[in-house]
Tab-separated table of C-alpha atoms in Angstrom:
chain	number	residue	atom	x	y	z
A	676	MET	CA	148.711	120.486	131.054
A	677	ILE	CA	147.027	123.530	130.616
A	678	CYS	CA	147.950	126.957	132.177
A	679	ASP	CA	146.631	130.236	130.858
A	680	PRO	CA	149.431	132.930	131.121
A	681	ALA	CA	147.036	134.911	133.217
A	682	PHE	CA	147.260	132.160	136.096
A	683	GLU	CA	150.690	131.065	136.234
A	684	HIS	CA	151.256	132.798	139.490
A	685	VAL	CA	148.306	130.503	140.649
A	686	VAL	CA	150.074	127.456	139.190
A	687	GLU	CA	153.458	128.463	140.868
A	688	ALA	CA	151.703	128.721	144.266
A	689	PHE	CA	150.192	125.328	143.831
A	690	ARG	CA	153.296	123.567	142.681
A	691	ASP	CA	155.092	125.085	145.879
A	692	GLY	CA	152.848	123.662	148.088
A	693	VAL	CA	152.458	120.201	147.091
A	694	GLY	CA	155.137	118.848	149.252
A	695	LYS	CA	155.074	115.028	149.779
A	696	GLY	CA	152.684	113.032	147.793
A	697	GLY	CA	150.838	114.559	144.642
A	698	ALA	CA	147.911	116.716	143.928
A	699	ALA	CA	145.957	118.239	140.990
A	700	LEU	CA	144.501	121.817	140.492
A	701	ALA	CA	141.976	122.821	137.717
A	702	ILE	CA	140.357	126.145	137.274
A	703	VAL	CA	137.551	126.987	134.725
A	704	ALA	CA	137.140	130.695	134.291
A	705	ASP	CA	133.982	132.005	132.342
A	706	GLY	CA	133.323	128.607	131.094
A	707	ARG	CA	136.942	127.983	129.833
A	708	LEU	CA	139.317	125.536	131.434
A	709	VAL	CA	142.381	127.670	132.192
A	710	VAL	CA	144.260	125.605	134.540
A	711	ASP	CA	144.703	121.760	134.643
A	712	VAL	CA	148.170	120.957	136.055
A	713	TRP	CA	149.394	118.020	138.522
A	714	HIS	CA	152.442	117.515	140.478
A	715	GLY	CA	154.187	114.978	142.523
A	716	THR	CA	153.395	111.129	142.982
A	717	ARG	CA	150.107	109.034	143.373
A	718	ASP	CA	151.521	105.771	145.108
A	719	GLU	CA	152.403	104.987	148.763
A	720	ALA	CA	156.064	104.490	147.940
A	721	GLY	CA	156.521	107.867	145.859
A	722	ARG	CA	157.458	106.315	142.722
A	723	LEU	CA	154.694	106.530	140.170
A	724	PRO	CA	154.034	110.054	138.780
A	725	TRP	CA	150.728	111.776	139.188
A	726	GLU	CA	148.911	111.979	135.594
A	727	ARG	CA	146.392	113.776	133.539
A	728	ASP	CA	143.582	111.229	134.796
A	729	THR	CA	144.702	110.448	138.114
A	730	ALA	CA	141.634	110.477	140.454
A	731	VAL	CA	141.929	110.612	144.212
A	732	ASN	CA	139.342	109.864	147.145
A	733	VAL	CA	137.998	113.550	147.639
A	734	PHE	CA	136.039	112.533	150.890
A	735	SER	CA	133.435	115.400	151.781
A	736	LEU	CA	133.405	117.037	148.364
A	737	SER	CA	131.267	114.135	147.635
A	738	LYS	CA	128.657	115.787	149.290
A	739	ALA	CA	128.315	118.874	146.956
A	740	VAL	CA	128.358	116.369	144.061
A	741	LEU	CA	125.578	114.667	145.979
A	742	ALA	CA	123.573	117.810	146.513
A	743	THR	CA	124.042	118.698	143.081
A	744	ALA	CA	122.245	115.602	141.988
A	745	ALA	CA	119.323	116.268	144.328
A	746	HIS	CA	118.875	119.742	142.912
A	747	LEU	CA	118.761	118.435	139.278
A	748	ALA	CA	116.159	115.866	140.621
A	749	ALA	CA	114.157	118.660	142.297
A	750	GLN	CA	114.291	120.665	138.654
A	751	ARG	CA	113.037	117.687	137.097
A	752	GLY	CA	110.211	117.654	139.624
A	753	GLN	CA	111.200	114.331	141.112
A	754	LEU	CA	111.994	115.781	144.432
A	755	ASP	CA	110.246	118.506	146.315
A	756	LEU	CA	112.849	119.847	148.660
A	757	ASP	CA	110.294	121.317	151.135
A	758	ALA	CA	108.631	118.036	151.468
A	759	ALA	CA	108.841	115.871	154.523
A	760	VAL	CA	111.257	113.203	154.228
A	761	THR	CA	108.545	110.619	155.106
A	762	ALA	CA	106.990	111.419	151.810
A	763	TYR	CA	109.835	109.523	149.941
A	764	TRP	CA	110.783	107.154	153.186
A	765	PRO	CA	107.690	106.343	155.078
A	766	GLU	CA	109.787	104.338	157.487
A	767	PHE	CA	111.790	107.402	158.552
A	768	ARG	CA	110.652	108.266	161.988
A	769	THR	CA	112.240	112.094	162.231
A	770	ASP	CA	109.879	114.901	161.450
A	771	THR	CA	111.959	116.888	159.049
A	772	THR	CA	112.417	118.045	155.539
A	773	VAL	CA	114.640	117.179	152.486
A	774	ALA	CA	115.864	120.824	152.671
A	775	ASP	CA	116.892	120.179	156.457
A	776	LEU	CA	118.778	117.114	155.638
A	777	LEU	CA	120.775	119.274	152.732
A	778	ALA	CA	121.347	121.970	155.195
A	779	HIS	CA	122.365	119.998	158.196
A	780	ARG	CA	119.583	120.708	160.312
A	781	SER	CA	117.695	117.578	160.517
A	782	GLY	CA	119.549	116.628	163.979
A	783	LEU	CA	120.700	113.300	162.698
A	784	PRO	CA	124.794	114.007	162.614
A	785	ALA	CA	125.151	110.672	164.393
A	786	ILE	CA	123.818	107.195	165.703
A	787	ARG	CA	124.020	106.766	169.284
A	788	ARG	CA	124.365	103.051	169.596
A	789	LYS	CA	127.529	101.340	168.551
A	790	LEU	CA	127.119	99.840	165.070
A	791	PRO	CA	128.715	96.496	164.537
A	792	ALA	CA	131.910	96.065	162.386
A	793	GLY	CA	131.104	96.322	158.465
A	794	SER	CA	128.115	98.510	158.784
A	795	LEU	CA	130.025	101.226	156.884
A	796	TYR	CA	129.663	99.044	153.739
A	797	ASP	CA	126.073	97.994	154.335
A	798	TRP	CA	123.548	100.565	152.773
A	799	THR	CA	120.640	98.884	154.493
A	800	ALA	CA	122.015	98.876	157.788
A	801	MET	CA	123.141	102.292	157.741
A	802	THR	CA	119.821	103.637	156.357
A	803	ASP	CA	117.465	101.563	158.701
A	804	ALA	CA	119.677	102.974	161.715
A	805	LEU	CA	119.036	106.430	160.697
A	806	ALA	CA	115.330	105.856	159.949
A	807	ALA	CA	114.980	104.724	163.436
A	808	GLU	CA	117.135	107.232	165.113
A	809	GLU	CA	115.972	110.014	167.805
A	810	PRO	CA	117.294	113.543	166.570
A	811	TRP	CA	119.960	114.975	168.825
A	812	TRP	CA	118.158	118.235	168.537
A	813	PRO	CA	114.502	119.518	167.379
A	814	PRO	CA	114.999	119.313	163.413
A	815	GLY	CA	115.181	122.731	161.843
A	816	SER	CA	116.169	124.508	165.053
A	817	ARG	CA	120.011	124.315	164.806
A	818	HIS	CA	122.584	122.744	162.737
A	819	GLY	CA	125.460	120.640	163.111
A	820	TYR	CA	127.539	119.132	160.384
A	821	HIS	CA	126.315	115.452	159.252
A	822	ALA	CA	129.931	114.288	158.361
A	823	VAL	CA	128.913	111.063	157.035
A	824	THR	CA	125.245	110.406	157.649
A	825	PHE	CA	124.652	113.329	155.024
A	826	GLY	CA	125.259	110.706	152.269
A	827	TRP	CA	123.000	108.191	153.413
A	828	LEU	CA	120.103	110.473	154.313
A	829	VAL	CA	120.085	112.407	151.289
A	830	GLY	CA	121.316	109.363	149.289
A	831	GLU	CA	118.380	107.280	150.103
A	832	VAL	CA	115.868	110.163	149.854
A	833	LEU	CA	117.114	110.367	146.144
A	834	ARG	CA	117.128	106.460	145.606
A	835	ARG	CA	113.473	106.375	146.479
A	836	ALA	CA	112.438	109.720	144.453
A	837	THR	CA	114.344	109.035	141.291
A	838	GLY	CA	114.488	105.023	141.338
A	839	ARG	CA	118.321	105.276	140.863
A	840	GLU	CA	121.221	104.572	142.954
A	841	PRO	CA	123.234	107.452	144.337
A	842	ARG	CA	126.373	106.191	142.398
A	843	GLU	CA	124.588	106.451	139.078
A	844	LEU	CA	123.564	110.035	139.725
A	845	THR	CA	126.949	111.160	140.815
A	846	ALA	CA	128.722	109.314	138.054
A	847	GLU	CA	127.039	111.608	135.488
A	848	LEU	CA	128.370	114.455	137.335
A	849	GLY	CA	132.117	113.425	137.096
A	850	LEU	CA	132.365	111.645	140.531
A	851	SER	CA	132.692	107.786	141.358
A	852	LEU	CA	131.489	106.545	144.475
A	853	GLY	CA	133.937	104.062	145.697
A	854	TRP	CA	136.336	103.047	142.842
A	855	PRO	CA	134.904	100.819	139.832
A	856	GLY	CA	138.028	100.755	137.922
A	857	PRO	CA	139.939	99.779	135.528
A	858	GLY	CA	142.935	100.915	137.284
A	859	GLU	CA	143.670	102.190	140.641
A	860	PRO	CA	143.013	105.676	142.155
A	861	ALA	CA	145.762	107.781	143.737
A	862	PHE	CA	146.854	106.127	147.069
A	863	VAL	CA	145.857	107.948	149.948
A	864	LEU	CA	148.597	108.761	152.382
A	865	PRO	CA	148.069	108.532	156.027
A	866	LEU	CA	146.815	111.508	157.925
A	867	GLU	CA	149.143	113.950	159.226
A	868	GLY	CA	148.502	115.514	162.601
A	869	ALA	CA	146.047	114.631	165.389
A	870	GLY	CA	142.525	113.002	164.374
A	871	ILE	CA	139.769	111.666	166.390
A	872	GLU	CA	141.341	112.494	169.915
A	873	ARG	CA	140.893	116.639	168.853
A	874	LEU	CA	136.884	115.962	168.352
A	875	PRO	CA	135.311	118.633	170.666
A	876	ALA	CA	132.363	116.708	171.978
A	877	PRO	CA	130.692	113.220	172.226
A	878	ILE	CA	128.329	113.870	169.490
A	879	ALA	CA	131.218	114.546	167.213
A	880	VAL	CA	133.047	111.159	168.011
A	881	ARG	CA	129.973	109.098	167.004
A	882	ALA	CA	129.406	111.579	164.073
A	883	PHE	CA	132.900	110.798	162.827
A	884	ALA	CA	134.108	107.407	164.414
A	885	ASN	CA	130.594	104.994	164.401
A	886	PRO	CA	130.748	102.972	162.733
A	887	ALA	CA	134.305	101.992	163.809
A	888	ASP	CA	135.234	101.185	160.293
A	889	LEU	CA	135.477	104.988	159.524
A	890	ILE	CA	138.763	105.493	161.795
A	891	ALA	CA	140.396	102.136	160.611
A	892	PRO	CA	143.893	102.831	159.749
A	893	GLY	CA	144.040	103.105	155.892
A	894	VAL	CA	140.392	102.542	155.392
A	895	ALA	CA	140.257	104.780	151.991
A	896	ASN	CA	142.655	102.497	150.484
A	897	THR	CA	140.785	99.127	151.040
A	898	ALA	CA	138.834	97.297	148.587
A	899	ALA	CA	135.706	97.455	150.879
A	900	TRP	CA	135.746	101.010	150.983
A	901	ARG	CA	136.362	101.260	147.206
A	902	ALA	CA	133.242	98.941	146.525
A	903	ALA	CA	130.931	100.617	148.620
A	904	GLN	CA	128.434	103.541	148.294
A	905	ILE	CA	129.385	106.151	151.087
A	906	PRO	CA	127.823	109.148	149.346
A	907	ALA	CA	129.234	111.715	152.118
A	908	ALA	CA	132.983	110.581	151.858
A	909	ASN	CA	134.036	107.824	149.425
A	910	GLY	CA	133.758	109.818	146.079
A	911	HIS	CA	136.732	109.570	143.645
A	912	ALA	CA	137.310	112.535	140.894
A	913	THR	CA	139.897	114.303	139.079
A	914	ALA	CA	140.335	118.021	139.755
A	915	ARG	CA	139.396	118.690	136.270
A	916	ALA	CA	135.969	116.931	136.334
A	917	LEU	CA	135.050	118.621	139.538
A	918	ALA	CA	136.034	121.959	138.249
A	919	ASP	CA	134.194	121.502	135.245
A	920	LEU	CA	131.013	120.514	137.229
A	921	PHE	CA	131.031	123.530	139.324
A	922	GLY	CA	132.055	125.724	136.127
A	923	ARG	CA	128.688	124.477	134.839
A	924	ILE	CA	126.481	124.611	137.680
A	925	GLY	CA	124.923	127.742	136.692
A	926	ASN	CA	124.017	126.478	133.339
A	927	LEU	CA	122.551	123.228	134.947
A	928	LEU	CA	120.555	124.809	137.398
A	929	THR	CA	117.708	127.409	136.849
A	930	PRO	CA	118.948	131.057	138.389
A	931	THR	CA	116.065	130.665	140.951
A	932	LEU	CA	117.298	126.993	142.042
A	933	LEU	CA	120.729	127.864	142.243
A	934	ALA	CA	120.200	130.922	144.280
A	935	GLU	CA	118.019	128.830	146.766
A	936	ALA	CA	120.790	126.281	146.845
A	937	THR	CA	123.574	128.503	147.452
A	938	ALA	CA	121.762	131.052	150.051
A	939	PRO	CA	122.642	130.537	153.581
A	940	HIS	CA	120.277	128.174	155.342
A	941	SER	CA	122.378	127.375	158.225
A	942	ASP	CA	124.719	130.087	159.819
A	943	GLY	CA	126.738	130.226	162.967
A	944	HIS	CA	127.330	127.712	166.039
A	945	ASP	CA	127.655	124.337	164.595
A	946	GLU	CA	126.586	121.451	167.350
A	947	VAL	CA	129.198	119.047	165.876
A	948	LEU	CA	132.330	120.879	164.941
A	949	ALA	CA	131.649	123.657	168.067
A	950	GLY	CA	132.722	126.508	165.489
A	951	PRO	CA	131.263	128.945	163.213
A	952	THR	CA	130.100	127.235	160.017
A	953	ARG	CA	127.879	128.230	157.011
A	954	PHE	CA	125.891	125.762	154.665
A	955	GLY	CA	123.345	126.251	151.710
A	956	LEU	CA	121.485	123.326	150.588
A	957	GLY	CA	124.178	120.683	150.450
A	958	TYR	CA	126.889	123.271	149.643
A	959	MET	CA	129.513	124.242	152.280
A	960	LEU	CA	129.552	128.078	152.370
A	961	PRO	CA	133.044	130.053	153.394
A	962	SER	CA	133.070	130.370	156.946
A	963	GLY	CA	135.320	131.048	159.880
A	964	LEU	CA	135.963	127.397	160.337
A	965	ARG	CA	136.722	127.062	156.791
A	966	PRO	CA	137.537	130.231	155.010
A	967	TYR	CA	138.191	129.087	151.626
A	968	SER	CA	137.284	132.182	149.637
A	969	PRO	CA	136.910	135.893	150.838
A	970	ASN	CA	133.693	136.125	148.805
A	971	PRO	CA	130.831	134.763	151.095
A	972	ARG	CA	128.652	134.096	147.995
A	973	ALA	CA	131.157	131.387	146.924
A	974	PHE	CA	129.795	127.851	147.481
A	975	GLY	CA	131.432	124.548	147.323
A	976	HIS	CA	132.807	122.110	149.936
A	977	THR	CA	136.103	121.281	151.616
A	978	GLY	CA	137.180	117.473	152.169
A	979	ALA	CA	138.995	115.864	154.853
A	980	GLY	CA	142.903	116.304	154.622
A	981	GLY	CA	142.657	119.152	152.227
A	982	ALA	CA	140.485	118.508	149.264
A	983	LEU	CA	138.528	121.777	148.089
A	984	VAL	CA	135.975	122.657	145.238
A	985	PHE	CA	134.190	125.726	144.932
A	986	ALA	CA	132.545	128.283	142.505
A	987	ASP	CA	132.640	132.085	142.712
A	988	PRO	CA	129.895	133.500	140.708
A	989	ASP	CA	131.010	136.903	141.000
A	990	LEU	CA	134.721	136.274	139.823
A	991	GLY	CA	133.189	133.560	137.233
A	992	ILE	CA	135.488	130.988	138.266
A	993	ALA	CA	135.360	127.424	139.577
A	994	LEU	CA	138.475	125.742	141.547
A	995	ALA	CA	139.224	122.257	142.420
A	996	TYR	CA	142.135	121.055	144.409
A	997	THR	CA	142.674	117.278	144.687
A	998	PRO	CA	145.682	116.002	146.921
A	999	ASN	CA	146.336	112.480	148.331
A	1000	ARG	CA	148.566	113.729	151.215
A	1001	LEU	CA	146.260	114.443	154.088
A	1002	ILE	CA	146.783	117.001	156.783
A	1003	THR	CA	144.664	117.698	159.801
A	1004	THR	CA	143.560	121.147	159.850
A	1005	PRO	CA	140.720	121.430	162.516
A	1006	THR	CA	140.105	125.214	162.042
A	1007	GLY	CA	140.962	127.447	159.198
A	1008	PRO	CA	142.158	126.786	155.912
A	1009	ASP	CA	144.468	123.860	154.723
A	1010	PRO	CA	147.959	125.385	154.549
A	1011	ARG	CA	148.121	124.447	150.807
A	1012	TRP	CA	145.265	126.497	150.107
A	1013	THR	CA	146.360	129.774	151.213
A	1014	PRO	CA	148.783	130.628	148.786
A	1015	ILE	CA	146.464	129.278	145.843
A	1016	THR	CA	143.406	131.424	146.852
A	1017	ASP	CA	145.432	134.272	147.733
A	1018	ALA	CA	147.026	134.314	144.234
A	1019	VAL	CA	143.409	133.741	142.510
A	1020	TYR	CA	142.215	136.812	144.407
A	1021	ALA	CA	145.416	139.001	144.245
């Protein structure tokens, strides 16, 4: 384990908040790994200890890694963020741009028709359905969290633009879509608190529960989930790998591209989550709904049940928190983050 003495109070706050299950915390400060700690257990029965290289499903943190792959492709000249999606995906019927996809502005957060069982694991079924879908609002006019469709939309554009699968691109950045093995990732413990019944509108129900495979009990622990590419949700990583990536983004991307990627492109009422959210181009920015940092210039992403990654360019840190015990927090911070971030910013 690594704990710089200057961060001992942060680590103490982390350990106090783990509770049932296990978690890991990693912090990079000014390019140096200053915290790499873990605590608790990684299996369903609570007998196997969390280890240094224990990876866990980090859910929507996957979006931030996929977005980073998109920005790297743009930097290499393989992808034009201002281009129409049809420039890469001719079958796509919605008149929107790649930037709109990244900023949750394309109007495609959900599919209206009920999808058959197994669609979640079928890349072609999902991308064909999205290519044919009518937008829920005029693209570019409003924003709404593309909770799961984000991965297929951005992933398919990247696949066509680069000729490489999304899982190849994210693997280079420290995140595995699904779980290739060897070994097993941390067991994802059952969600605590109300779930789908708390979603505010029909659009949100479809966004989070169509295909219905998304809400099957224990889906994140199944072989089908771990074998698939679901780039918005089934990424697996260690906290250390995520903190390392976000600690290096300032070196990976040019200052101009990083500034554009992390500037607010969507800010205000979210059509899906029915609350105030802010997004850059693929990165979730701190908001009233997810206030993970007091600095509005911080950028990263939160994940279902409590996972978190962000970089604060003013403080010079990157932080990742990866739990396997899932807690439902419809609004506000995860109760385990607050002591950690309070200690960081104290």
